[in-house]
Amino acid sequence: MRAELGRKEIPDASVSNRVDWRAAIFNRRMLACVFIGLASGMPLYVLYQLVPAWLRDEGVSLTEIGLFSLVGIPYTWKFLWAPFMDRYRPPLLGRLGRRRGWMLFTQLALLFSIGGLGLFQPQSATLVIAWVAFAVAFFSASQDVVLDAFRREILPDAELGLGNSIHVQAYRISSLVPGSLSLILADLMPWDSVFWITGAFMLVGIAMTLVVREPDSEVPLGGGLRATVVAPFVEYLQRKGWQPLLAVLAFMFLYKLGDNMATALATPFYLDMGFTKTEIGLVAKHAALWPAIFGGLLGGVVMIRVGINRSLWLFGVVQLVSILGFAVLAASEAHLWLLALVIAFEYLGVGLGTAAFTAFIAREASRAFAATQFALFTALAALPRTFANASTGAIVEETGWVSFFLLCAVLAVPGMLMLLWVAPWRRAGTLESAV
């Protein structure tokens, strides 16, 4: 019975008429996934693309910039407050409903905290900037908790793979704002104006929140400590057991470790190579974005054909090999065509790997405890981005860029080995999740 809950096989699309794929793609749920991705991704790219570029442009050292990754700690601990967002409505905004109320609360907070970053000077107020960035990360992580639950509740099981793939691509597209537009604007106007313009893009998410309806939820409001905090973890243990849980948690930490570290200091790396902020905004970011989007969409199609498990194997290999391209770039002269080529291949692997990884997380989570279980799994996935990335600046200054990227490729191997336990090749996997 336990296996039936999470291991249902998806028939080949060519022989199945149970799913109207045209109707599955062109509906309001998929449109909502687009806006969810845009609202969710933008704050993260502010922290991991725009802020490092700003700090480096103002003369902050690579070691200090690397340590700024620690402001992402809320992404790794969001499962602690996720149960309360699952059970209670926010103050003042509760009339919008549990999900929509928290969505609006966090989105308004993000608009003002992102804009507030530019009020301070990096050389004289680095610590203050770190605390404001921490606030951005906290509100962003909290928004992710409710948006993940909202997405899980509006998507039927048959649309999980496609919906999550569209969400991931919209997430990537949001990087055009802090990773491209904002960098170009930084060559034309002061940084404080850049941050307020960037923060204003949260209005996209706010508009979506005000338009959509509150989804039906299987989680009742209120409840004691056991119902709020303990029940989501007990449910997973009863459904899977301790050993599968530990294996899944280890996999979620390791699978994106090398990839996350390789791209942690991407913008400072491009600046150190001699590229201008405008070149980075126009060439590097677009060369990363569109292959990642194509990779994610391709990943969604491949998952339909071969399943999640085999996709994790195939895409993991591409992801690992693509990291080596950065080592080639670091050892070469600063040519824009080479920069675009290396980044395009790397982010093709990122798009493929992220699509399968996100679908895997959705499959593992129960609809009845969507916010808490999603938060736990994505928090584990965020650990490398927060703690391992904090050491990247010191590693680069000690070893140089080439050796650093070779190390990242080696660190991608353990995550591939974990697939032997969590996603065996012979078990094709599924796009359906636990009930």
CSV table of C-alpha atoms in Angstrom, one decimal, residues 147-156 215-218 367 370-371:
chain,number,residue,atom,x,y,z
A,147,LEU,CA,3.8,29.7,-2.9
A,148,ASP,CA,5.0,26.1,-2.9
A,149,ALA,CA,1.9,25.1,-1.0
A,150,PHE,CA,-0.3,27.1,-3.2
A,151,ARG,CA,1.1,25.5,-6.3
A,152,ARG,CA,0.8,22.0,-4.9
A,153,GLU,CA,-2.8,22.6,-4.0
A,154,ILE,CA,-3.9,24.0,-7.3
A,155,LEU,CA,-2.2,21.3,-9.5
A,156,PRO,CA,-3.7,17.9,-9.9
A,215,PRO,CA,-7.5,27.2,-3.2
A,216,ASP,CA,-9.2,24.5,-1.3
A,217,SER,CA,-6.9,23.1,1.4
A,218,GLU,CA,-6.9,19.7,3.1
A,367,ARG,CA,-0.7,17.3,-0.6
A,370,ALA,CA,2.3,20.6,1.4
A,371,ALA,CA,3.8,23.7,3.0
